[in-house]
PDB file of C-alpha atoms and ligand atoms in Angstrom:
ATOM      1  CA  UNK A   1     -24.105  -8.265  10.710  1.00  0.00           C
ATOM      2  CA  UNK A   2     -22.116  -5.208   9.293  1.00  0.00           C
ATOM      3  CA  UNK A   3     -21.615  -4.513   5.390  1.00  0.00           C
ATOM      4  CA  UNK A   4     -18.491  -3.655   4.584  1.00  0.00           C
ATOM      5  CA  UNK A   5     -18.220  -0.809   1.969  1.00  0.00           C
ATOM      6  CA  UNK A   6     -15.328  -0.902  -0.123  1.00  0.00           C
ATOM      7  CA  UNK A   7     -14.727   1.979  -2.243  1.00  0.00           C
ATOM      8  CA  UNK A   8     -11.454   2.788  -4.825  1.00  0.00           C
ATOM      9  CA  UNK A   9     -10.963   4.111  -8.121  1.00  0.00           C
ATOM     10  CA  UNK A  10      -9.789  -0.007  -8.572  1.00  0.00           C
ATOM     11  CA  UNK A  11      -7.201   1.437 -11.854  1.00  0.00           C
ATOM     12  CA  UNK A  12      -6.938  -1.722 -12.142  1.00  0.00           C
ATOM     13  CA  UNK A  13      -8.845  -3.793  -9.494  1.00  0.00           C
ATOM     14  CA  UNK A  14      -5.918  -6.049  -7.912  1.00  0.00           C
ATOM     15  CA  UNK A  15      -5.410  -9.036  -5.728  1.00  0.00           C
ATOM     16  CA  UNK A  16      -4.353  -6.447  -3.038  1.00  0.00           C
ATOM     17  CA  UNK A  17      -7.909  -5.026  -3.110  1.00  0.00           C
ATOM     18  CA  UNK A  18      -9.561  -8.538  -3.132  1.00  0.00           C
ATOM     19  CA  UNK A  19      -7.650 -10.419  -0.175  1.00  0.00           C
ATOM     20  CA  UNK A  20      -8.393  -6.876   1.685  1.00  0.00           C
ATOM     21  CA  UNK A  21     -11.883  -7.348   1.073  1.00  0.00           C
ATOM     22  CA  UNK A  22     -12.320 -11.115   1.415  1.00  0.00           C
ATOM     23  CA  UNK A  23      -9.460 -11.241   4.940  1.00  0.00           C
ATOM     24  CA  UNK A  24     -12.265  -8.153   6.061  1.00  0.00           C
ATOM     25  CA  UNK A  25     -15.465 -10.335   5.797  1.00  0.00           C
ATOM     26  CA  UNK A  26     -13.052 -12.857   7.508  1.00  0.00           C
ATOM     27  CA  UNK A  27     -11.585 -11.002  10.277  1.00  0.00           C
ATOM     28  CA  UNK A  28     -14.683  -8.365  10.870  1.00  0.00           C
ATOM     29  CA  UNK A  29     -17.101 -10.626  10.588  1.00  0.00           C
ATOM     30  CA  UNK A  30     -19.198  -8.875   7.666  1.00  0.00           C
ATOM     31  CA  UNK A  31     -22.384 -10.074   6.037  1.00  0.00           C
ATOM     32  CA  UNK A  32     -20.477  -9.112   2.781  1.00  0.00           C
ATOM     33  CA  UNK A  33     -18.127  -6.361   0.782  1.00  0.00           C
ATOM     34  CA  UNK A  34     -20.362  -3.974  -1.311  1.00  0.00           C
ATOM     35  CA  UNK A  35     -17.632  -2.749  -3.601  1.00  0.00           C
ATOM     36  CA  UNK A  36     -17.678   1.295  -5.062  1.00  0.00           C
ATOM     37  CA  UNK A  37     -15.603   1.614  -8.166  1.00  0.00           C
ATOM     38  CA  UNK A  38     -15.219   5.829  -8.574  1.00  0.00           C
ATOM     39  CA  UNK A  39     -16.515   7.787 -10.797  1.00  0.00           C
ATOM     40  CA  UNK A  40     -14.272  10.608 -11.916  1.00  0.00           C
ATOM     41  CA  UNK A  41     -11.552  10.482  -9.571  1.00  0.00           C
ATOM     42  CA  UNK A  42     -10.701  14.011  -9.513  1.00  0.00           C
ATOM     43  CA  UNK A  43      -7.332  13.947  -7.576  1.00  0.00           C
ATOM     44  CA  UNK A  44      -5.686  11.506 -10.058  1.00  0.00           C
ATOM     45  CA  UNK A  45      -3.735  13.142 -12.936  1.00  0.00           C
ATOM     46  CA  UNK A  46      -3.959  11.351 -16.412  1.00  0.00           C
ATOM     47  CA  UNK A  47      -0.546  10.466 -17.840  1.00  0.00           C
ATOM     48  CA  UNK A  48      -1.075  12.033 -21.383  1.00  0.00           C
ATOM     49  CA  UNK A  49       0.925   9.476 -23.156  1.00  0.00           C
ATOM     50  CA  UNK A  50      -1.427   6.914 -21.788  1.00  0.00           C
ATOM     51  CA  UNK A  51      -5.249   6.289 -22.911  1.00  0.00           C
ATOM     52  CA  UNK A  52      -7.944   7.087 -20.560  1.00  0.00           C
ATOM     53  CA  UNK A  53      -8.761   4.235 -18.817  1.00  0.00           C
ATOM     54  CA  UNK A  54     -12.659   5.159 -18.452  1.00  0.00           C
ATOM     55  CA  UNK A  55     -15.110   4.761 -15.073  1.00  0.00           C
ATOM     56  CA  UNK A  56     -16.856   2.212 -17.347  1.00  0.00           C
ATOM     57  CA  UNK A  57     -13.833  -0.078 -17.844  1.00  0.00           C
ATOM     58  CA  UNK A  58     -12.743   0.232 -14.396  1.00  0.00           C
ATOM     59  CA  UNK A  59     -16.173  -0.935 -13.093  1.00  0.00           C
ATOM     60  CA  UNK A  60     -16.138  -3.686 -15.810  1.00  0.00           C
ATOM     61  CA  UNK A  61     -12.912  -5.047 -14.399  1.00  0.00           C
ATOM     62  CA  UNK A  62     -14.299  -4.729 -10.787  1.00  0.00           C
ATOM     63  CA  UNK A  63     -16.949  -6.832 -11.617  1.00  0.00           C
ATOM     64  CA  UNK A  64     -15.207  -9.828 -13.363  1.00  0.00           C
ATOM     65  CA  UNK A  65     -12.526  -9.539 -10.631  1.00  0.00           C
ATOM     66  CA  UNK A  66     -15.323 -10.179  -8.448  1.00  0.00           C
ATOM     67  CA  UNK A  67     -17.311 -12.898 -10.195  1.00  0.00           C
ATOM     68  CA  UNK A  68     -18.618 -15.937  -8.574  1.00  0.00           C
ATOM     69  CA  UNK A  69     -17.422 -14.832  -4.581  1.00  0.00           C
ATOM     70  CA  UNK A  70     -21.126 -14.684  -3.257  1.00  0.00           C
ATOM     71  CA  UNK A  71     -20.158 -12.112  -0.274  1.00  0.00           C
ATOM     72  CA  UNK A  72     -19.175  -9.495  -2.767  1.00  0.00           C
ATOM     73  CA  UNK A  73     -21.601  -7.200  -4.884  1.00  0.00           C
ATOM     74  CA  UNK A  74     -20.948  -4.192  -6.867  1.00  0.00           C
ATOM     75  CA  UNK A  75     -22.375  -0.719  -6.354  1.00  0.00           C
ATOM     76  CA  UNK A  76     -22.155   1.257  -9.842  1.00  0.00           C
ATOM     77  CA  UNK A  77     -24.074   4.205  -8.761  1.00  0.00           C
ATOM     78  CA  UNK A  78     -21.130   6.107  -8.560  1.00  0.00           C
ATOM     79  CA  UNK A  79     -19.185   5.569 -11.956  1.00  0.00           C
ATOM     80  CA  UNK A  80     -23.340   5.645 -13.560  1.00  0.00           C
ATOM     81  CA  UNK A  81     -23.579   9.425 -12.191  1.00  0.00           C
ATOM     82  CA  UNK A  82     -20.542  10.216 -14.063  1.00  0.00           C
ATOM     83  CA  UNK A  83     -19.245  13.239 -11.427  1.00  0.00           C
ATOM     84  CA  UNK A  84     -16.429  12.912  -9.218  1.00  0.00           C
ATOM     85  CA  UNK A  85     -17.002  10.548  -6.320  1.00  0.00           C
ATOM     86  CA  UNK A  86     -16.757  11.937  -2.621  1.00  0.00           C
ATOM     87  CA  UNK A  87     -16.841   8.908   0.145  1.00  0.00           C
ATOM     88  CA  UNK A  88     -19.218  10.897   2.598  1.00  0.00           C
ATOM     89  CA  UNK A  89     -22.244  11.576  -0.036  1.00  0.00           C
ATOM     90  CA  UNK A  90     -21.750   8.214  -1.382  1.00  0.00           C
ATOM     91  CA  UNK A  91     -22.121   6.957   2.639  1.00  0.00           C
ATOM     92  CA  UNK A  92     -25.724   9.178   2.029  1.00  0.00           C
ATOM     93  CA  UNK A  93     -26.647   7.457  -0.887  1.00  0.00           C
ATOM     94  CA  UNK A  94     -26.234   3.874   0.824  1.00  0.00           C
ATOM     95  CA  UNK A  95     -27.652   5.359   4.124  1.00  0.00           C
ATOM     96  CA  UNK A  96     -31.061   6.800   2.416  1.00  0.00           C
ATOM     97  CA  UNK A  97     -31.487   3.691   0.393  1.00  0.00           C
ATOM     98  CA  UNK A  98     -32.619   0.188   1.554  1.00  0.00           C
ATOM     99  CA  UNK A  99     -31.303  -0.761   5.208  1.00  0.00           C
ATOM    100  CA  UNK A 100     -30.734   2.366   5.758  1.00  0.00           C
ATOM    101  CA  UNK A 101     -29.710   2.690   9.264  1.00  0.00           C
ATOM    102  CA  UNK A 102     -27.590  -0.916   9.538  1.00  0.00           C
ATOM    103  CA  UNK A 103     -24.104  -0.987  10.347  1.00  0.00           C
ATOM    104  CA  UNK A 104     -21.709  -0.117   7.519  1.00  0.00           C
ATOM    105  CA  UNK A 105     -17.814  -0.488   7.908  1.00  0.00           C
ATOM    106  CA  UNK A 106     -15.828   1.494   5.384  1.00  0.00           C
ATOM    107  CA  UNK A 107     -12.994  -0.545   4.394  1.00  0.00           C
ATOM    108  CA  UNK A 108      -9.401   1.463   3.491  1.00  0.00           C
ATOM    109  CA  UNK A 109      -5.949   0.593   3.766  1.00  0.00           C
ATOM    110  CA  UNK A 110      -3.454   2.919   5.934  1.00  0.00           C
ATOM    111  CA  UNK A 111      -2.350   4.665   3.268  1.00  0.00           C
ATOM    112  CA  UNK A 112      -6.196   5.730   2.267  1.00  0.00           C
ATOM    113  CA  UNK A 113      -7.001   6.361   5.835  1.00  0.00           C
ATOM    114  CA  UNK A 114      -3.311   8.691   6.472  1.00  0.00           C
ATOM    115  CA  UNK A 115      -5.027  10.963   3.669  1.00  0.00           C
ATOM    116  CA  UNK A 116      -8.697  10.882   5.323  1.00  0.00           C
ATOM    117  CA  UNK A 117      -8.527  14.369   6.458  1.00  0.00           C
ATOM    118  CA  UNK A 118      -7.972  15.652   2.853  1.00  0.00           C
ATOM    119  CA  UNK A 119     -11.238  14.099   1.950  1.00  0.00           C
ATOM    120  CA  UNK A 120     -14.723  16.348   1.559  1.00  0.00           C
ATOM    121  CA  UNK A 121     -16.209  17.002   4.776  1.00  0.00           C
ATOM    122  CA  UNK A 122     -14.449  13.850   6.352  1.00  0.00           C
ATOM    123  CA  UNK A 123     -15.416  14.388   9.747  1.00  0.00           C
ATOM    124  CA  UNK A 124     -19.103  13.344   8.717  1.00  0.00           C
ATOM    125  CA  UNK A 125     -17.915  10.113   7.924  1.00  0.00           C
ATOM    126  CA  UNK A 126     -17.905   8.943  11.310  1.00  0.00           C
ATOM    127  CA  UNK A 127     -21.670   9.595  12.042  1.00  0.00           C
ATOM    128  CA  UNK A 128     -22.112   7.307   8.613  1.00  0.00           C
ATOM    129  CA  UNK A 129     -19.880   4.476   9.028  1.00  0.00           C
ATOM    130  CA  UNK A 130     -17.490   2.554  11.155  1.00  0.00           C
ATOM    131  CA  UNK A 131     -13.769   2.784   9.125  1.00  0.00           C
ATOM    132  CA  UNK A 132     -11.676  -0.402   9.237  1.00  0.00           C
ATOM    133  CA  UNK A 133      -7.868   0.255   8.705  1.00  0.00           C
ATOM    134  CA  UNK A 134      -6.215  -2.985   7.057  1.00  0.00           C
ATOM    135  CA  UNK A 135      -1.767  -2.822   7.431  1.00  0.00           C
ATOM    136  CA  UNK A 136      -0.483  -1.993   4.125  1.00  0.00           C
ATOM    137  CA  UNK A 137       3.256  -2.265   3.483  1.00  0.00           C
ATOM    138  CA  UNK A 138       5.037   0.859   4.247  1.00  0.00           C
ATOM    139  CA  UNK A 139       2.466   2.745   6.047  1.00  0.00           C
ATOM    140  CA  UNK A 140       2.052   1.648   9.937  1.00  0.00           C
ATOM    141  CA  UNK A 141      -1.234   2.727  11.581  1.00  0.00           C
ATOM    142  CA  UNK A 142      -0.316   4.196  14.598  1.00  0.00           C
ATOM    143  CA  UNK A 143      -1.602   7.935  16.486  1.00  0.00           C
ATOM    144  CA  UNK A 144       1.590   9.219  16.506  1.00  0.00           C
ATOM    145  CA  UNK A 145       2.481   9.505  12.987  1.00  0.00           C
ATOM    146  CA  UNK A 146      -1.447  10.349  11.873  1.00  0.00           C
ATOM    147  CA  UNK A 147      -2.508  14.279  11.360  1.00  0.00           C
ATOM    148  CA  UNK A 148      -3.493  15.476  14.305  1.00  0.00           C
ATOM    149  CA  UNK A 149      -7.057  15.925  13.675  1.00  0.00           C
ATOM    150  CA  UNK A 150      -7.363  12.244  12.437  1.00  0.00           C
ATOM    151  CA  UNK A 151      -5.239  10.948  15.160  1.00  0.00           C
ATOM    152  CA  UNK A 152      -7.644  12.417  17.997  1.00  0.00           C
ATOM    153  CA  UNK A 153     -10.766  10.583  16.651  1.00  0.00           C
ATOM    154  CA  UNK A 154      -8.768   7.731  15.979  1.00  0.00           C
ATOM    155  CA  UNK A 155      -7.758   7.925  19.932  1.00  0.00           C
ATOM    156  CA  UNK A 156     -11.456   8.453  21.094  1.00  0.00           C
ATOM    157  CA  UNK A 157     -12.986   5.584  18.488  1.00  0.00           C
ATOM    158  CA  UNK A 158     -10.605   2.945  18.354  1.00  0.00           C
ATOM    159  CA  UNK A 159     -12.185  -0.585  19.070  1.00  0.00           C
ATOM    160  CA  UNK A 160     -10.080  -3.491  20.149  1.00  0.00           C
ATOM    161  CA  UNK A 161     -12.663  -5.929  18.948  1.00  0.00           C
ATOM    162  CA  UNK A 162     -14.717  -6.394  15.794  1.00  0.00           C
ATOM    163  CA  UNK A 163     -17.795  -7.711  17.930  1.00  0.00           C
ATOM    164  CA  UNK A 164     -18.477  -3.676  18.779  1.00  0.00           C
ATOM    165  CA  UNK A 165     -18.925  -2.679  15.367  1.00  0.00           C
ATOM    166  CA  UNK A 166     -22.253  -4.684  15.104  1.00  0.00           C
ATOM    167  CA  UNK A 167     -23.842  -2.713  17.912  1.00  0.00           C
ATOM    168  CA  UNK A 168     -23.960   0.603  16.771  1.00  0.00           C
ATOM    169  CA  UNK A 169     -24.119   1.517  12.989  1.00  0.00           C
ATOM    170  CA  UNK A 170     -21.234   3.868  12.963  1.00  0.00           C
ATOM    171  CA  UNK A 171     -18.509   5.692  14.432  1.00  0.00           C
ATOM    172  CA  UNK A 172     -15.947   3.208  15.745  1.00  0.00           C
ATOM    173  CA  UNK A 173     -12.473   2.776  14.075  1.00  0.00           C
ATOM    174  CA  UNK A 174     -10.985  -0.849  13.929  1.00  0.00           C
ATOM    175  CA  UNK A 175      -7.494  -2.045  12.402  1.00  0.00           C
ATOM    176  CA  UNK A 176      -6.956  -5.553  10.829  1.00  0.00           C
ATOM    177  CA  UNK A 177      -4.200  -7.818   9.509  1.00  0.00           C
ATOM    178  CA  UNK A 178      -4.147  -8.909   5.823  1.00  0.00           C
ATOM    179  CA  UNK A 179      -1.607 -10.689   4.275  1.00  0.00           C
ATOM    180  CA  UNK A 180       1.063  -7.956   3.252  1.00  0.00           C
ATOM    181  CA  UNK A 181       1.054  -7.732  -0.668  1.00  0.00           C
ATOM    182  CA  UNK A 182       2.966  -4.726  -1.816  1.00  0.00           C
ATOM    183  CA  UNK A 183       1.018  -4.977  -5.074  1.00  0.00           C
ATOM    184  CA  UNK A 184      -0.642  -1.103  -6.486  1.00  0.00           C
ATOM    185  CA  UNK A 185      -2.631  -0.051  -9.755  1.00  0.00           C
ATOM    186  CA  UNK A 186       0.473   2.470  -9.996  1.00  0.00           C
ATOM    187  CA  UNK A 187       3.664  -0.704 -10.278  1.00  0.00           C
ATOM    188  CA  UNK A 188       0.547  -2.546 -12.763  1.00  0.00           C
ATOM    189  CA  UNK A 189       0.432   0.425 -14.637  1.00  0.00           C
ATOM    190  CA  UNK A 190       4.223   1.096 -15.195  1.00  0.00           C
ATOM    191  CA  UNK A 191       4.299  -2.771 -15.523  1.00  0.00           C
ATOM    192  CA  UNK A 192       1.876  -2.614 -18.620  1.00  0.00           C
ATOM    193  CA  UNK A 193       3.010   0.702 -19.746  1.00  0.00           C
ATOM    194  CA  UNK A 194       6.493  -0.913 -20.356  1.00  0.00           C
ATOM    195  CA  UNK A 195       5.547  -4.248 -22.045  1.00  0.00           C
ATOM    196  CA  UNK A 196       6.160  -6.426 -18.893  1.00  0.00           C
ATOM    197  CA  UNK A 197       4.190  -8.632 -17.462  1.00  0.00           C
ATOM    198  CA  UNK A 198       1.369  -8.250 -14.633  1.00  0.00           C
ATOM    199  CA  UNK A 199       0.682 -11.734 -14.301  1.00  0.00           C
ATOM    200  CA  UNK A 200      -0.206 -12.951 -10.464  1.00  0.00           C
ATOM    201  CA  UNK A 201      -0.603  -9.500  -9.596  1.00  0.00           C
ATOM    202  CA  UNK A 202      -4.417  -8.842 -10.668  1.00  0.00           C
ATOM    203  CA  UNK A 203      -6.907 -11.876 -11.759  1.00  0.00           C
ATOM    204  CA  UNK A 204      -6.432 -13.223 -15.173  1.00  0.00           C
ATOM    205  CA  UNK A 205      -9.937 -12.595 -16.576  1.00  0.00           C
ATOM    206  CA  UNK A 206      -9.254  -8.563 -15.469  1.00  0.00           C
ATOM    207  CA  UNK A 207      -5.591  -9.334 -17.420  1.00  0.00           C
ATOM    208  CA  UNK A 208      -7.505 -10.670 -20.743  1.00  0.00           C
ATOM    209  CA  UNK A 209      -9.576  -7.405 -20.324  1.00  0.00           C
ATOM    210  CA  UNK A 210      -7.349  -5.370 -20.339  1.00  0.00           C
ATOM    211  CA  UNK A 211      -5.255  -6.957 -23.252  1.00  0.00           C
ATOM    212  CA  UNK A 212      -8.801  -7.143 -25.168  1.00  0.00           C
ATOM    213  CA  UNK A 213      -9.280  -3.392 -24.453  1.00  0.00           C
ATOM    214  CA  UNK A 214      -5.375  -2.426 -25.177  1.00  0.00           C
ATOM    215  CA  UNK A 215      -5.499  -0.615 -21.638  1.00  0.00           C
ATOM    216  CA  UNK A 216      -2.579   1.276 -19.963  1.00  0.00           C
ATOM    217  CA  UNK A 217      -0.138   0.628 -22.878  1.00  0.00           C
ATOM    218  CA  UNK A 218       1.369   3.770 -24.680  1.00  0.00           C
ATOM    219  CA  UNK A 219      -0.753   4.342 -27.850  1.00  0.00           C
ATOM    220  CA  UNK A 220       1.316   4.325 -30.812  1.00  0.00           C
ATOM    221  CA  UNK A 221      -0.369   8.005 -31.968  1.00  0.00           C
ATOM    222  CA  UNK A 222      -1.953  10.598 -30.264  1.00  0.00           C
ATOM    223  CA  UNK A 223      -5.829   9.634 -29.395  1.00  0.00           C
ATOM    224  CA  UNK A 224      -8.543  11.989 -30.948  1.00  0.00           C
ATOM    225  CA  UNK A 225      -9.600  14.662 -28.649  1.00  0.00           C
TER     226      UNK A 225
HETATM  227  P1  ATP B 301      -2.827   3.586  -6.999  1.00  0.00           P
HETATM  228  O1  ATP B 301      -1.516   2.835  -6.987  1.00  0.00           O
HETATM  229  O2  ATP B 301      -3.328   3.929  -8.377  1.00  0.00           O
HETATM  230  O3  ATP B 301      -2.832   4.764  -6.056  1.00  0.00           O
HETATM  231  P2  ATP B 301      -4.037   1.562  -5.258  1.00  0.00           P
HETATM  232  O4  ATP B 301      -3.353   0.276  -5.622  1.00  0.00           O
HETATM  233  O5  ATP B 301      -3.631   2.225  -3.970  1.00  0.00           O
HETATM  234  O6  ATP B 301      -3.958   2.595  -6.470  1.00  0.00           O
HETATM  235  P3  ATP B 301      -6.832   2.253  -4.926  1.00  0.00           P
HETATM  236  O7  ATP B 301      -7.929   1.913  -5.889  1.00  0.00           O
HETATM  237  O8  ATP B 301      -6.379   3.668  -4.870  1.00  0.00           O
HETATM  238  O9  ATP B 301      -5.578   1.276  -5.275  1.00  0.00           O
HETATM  239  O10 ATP B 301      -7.144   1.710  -3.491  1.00  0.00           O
HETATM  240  C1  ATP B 301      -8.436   1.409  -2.999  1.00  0.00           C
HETATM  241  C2  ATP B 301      -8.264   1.003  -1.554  1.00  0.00           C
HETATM  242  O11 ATP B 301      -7.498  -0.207  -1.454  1.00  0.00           O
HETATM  243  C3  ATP B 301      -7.516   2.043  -0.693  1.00  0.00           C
HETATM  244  O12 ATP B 301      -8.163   2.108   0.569  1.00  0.00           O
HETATM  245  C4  ATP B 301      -6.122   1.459  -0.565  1.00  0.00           C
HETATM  246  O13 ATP B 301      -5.492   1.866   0.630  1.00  0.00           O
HETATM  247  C5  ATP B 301      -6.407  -0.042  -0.556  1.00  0.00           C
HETATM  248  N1  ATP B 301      -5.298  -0.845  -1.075  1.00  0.00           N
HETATM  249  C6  ATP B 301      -4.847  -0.872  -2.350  1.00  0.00           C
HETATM  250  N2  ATP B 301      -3.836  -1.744  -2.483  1.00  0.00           N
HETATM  251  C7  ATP B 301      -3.626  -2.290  -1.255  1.00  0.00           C
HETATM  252  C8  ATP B 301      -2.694  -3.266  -0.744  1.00  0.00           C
HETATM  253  N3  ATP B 301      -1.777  -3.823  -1.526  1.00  0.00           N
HETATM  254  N4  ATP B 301      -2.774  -3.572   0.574  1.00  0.00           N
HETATM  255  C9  ATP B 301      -3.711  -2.987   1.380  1.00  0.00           C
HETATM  256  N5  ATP B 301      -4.605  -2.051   0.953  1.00  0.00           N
HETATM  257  C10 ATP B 301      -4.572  -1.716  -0.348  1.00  0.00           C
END
């Protein structure tokens, strides 16, 4: 069976991110979810009035999120090596390490996979892993309003049927349904950063984390450099 590989900067993990991962397994038919928490995302700007949210807490709050579902482990290789993360040497790391040649099936929503051809030497990715495109609210998956580049392989790859990614380990691109949550780290952030609450939109042991660690709420004076 496939792994899926799930990789994010998670800032914070959600319960968008976990019902794409766990409807995945479902609908893919995936031994499991290995999730990959960034390390320095470097295309993310830091909003100076808020703290840094580090790699560390943002791995910490991918692994309670996670807790106790036996299909999901976490990968920390990436947030441990403290450099910015790029998707096709990670997709190295996994494929010279144990297993090495099974399927893998990078998981992304539309949004992430729109932006694919901004990524480092993103054509690779397709000779290191199937991609799996789940619907996200607001951004349909469809050839015609893809970059042109993207939109060719995704002509030439695209599999009707899950069963195909199991036969070769990668290469194929494959679309599934979730159930639509318009949830994002950015509306949990603004909801935090202005006192409201966040509740149902994340787990509650990544909410008591985040209260524990004051997280994404203004700090009343300016942090040390
Ligand atoms: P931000 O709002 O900070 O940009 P995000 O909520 O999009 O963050 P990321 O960590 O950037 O979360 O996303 C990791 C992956 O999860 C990406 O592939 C993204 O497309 C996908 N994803 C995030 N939220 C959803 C959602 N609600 N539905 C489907 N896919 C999602």
């Amino acid at each position: 069976m496939p792994l899926g590989i799930f990789g994010g900067t998670f800032d914070p993990v959600h319960l968008g991110h976990l019902r794409l991962a766990e409807e995945a397994a479902d609908s893919l038919g995936l031994a499991g979810v290995c999730w990959i928490p960034a390390g320095q995302p470097t295309h993310r700007a830091q909003d100076a009035k808020l703290p840094r949210v580090t790699a560390a807490d943002r791995l910490a709050m991918v692994r309670l999120a996670t807790a106790g579902n036996p299909r999901f482990t976490v990968d920390a290789g990436e947030v441990e090596a403290a450099v910015p993360s790029y998707t096709v040497p990670t997709l190295e790391r996994l494929r010279a390490g144990p297993a090495g040649t099974r399927p893998r099936v990078l998981l992304v929503g539309a949004d992430a996979f729109a932006g694919m051809p901004g990524w480092h030497r993103w054509e690779e990715l397709f000779t290191l892993a199937h991609i799996a495109v789940a619907h996200r609210p607001g951004f349909p998956i469809d050839a015609a309003s893809l970059p042109p580049a993207l939109a060719a392989h995704y002509r030439e790859r695209r599999a009707e049927s899950p069963a195909l990614l199991a036969e070769s380990p990668a290469g194929r691109i494959v679309t599934f349904a979730m159930t639509q949550l318009a949830v994002s780290a950015t509306q949990i952030r603004a909801l935090l950063a202005n006192g409201r609450s966040p509740r149902y939109l994340l787990p509650d042991s990544v909410i008591a984390y985040i209260r524990s660690r004051h997280l994404y709420t203004p700090s009343p004076e300016p942090s040390a450099p």
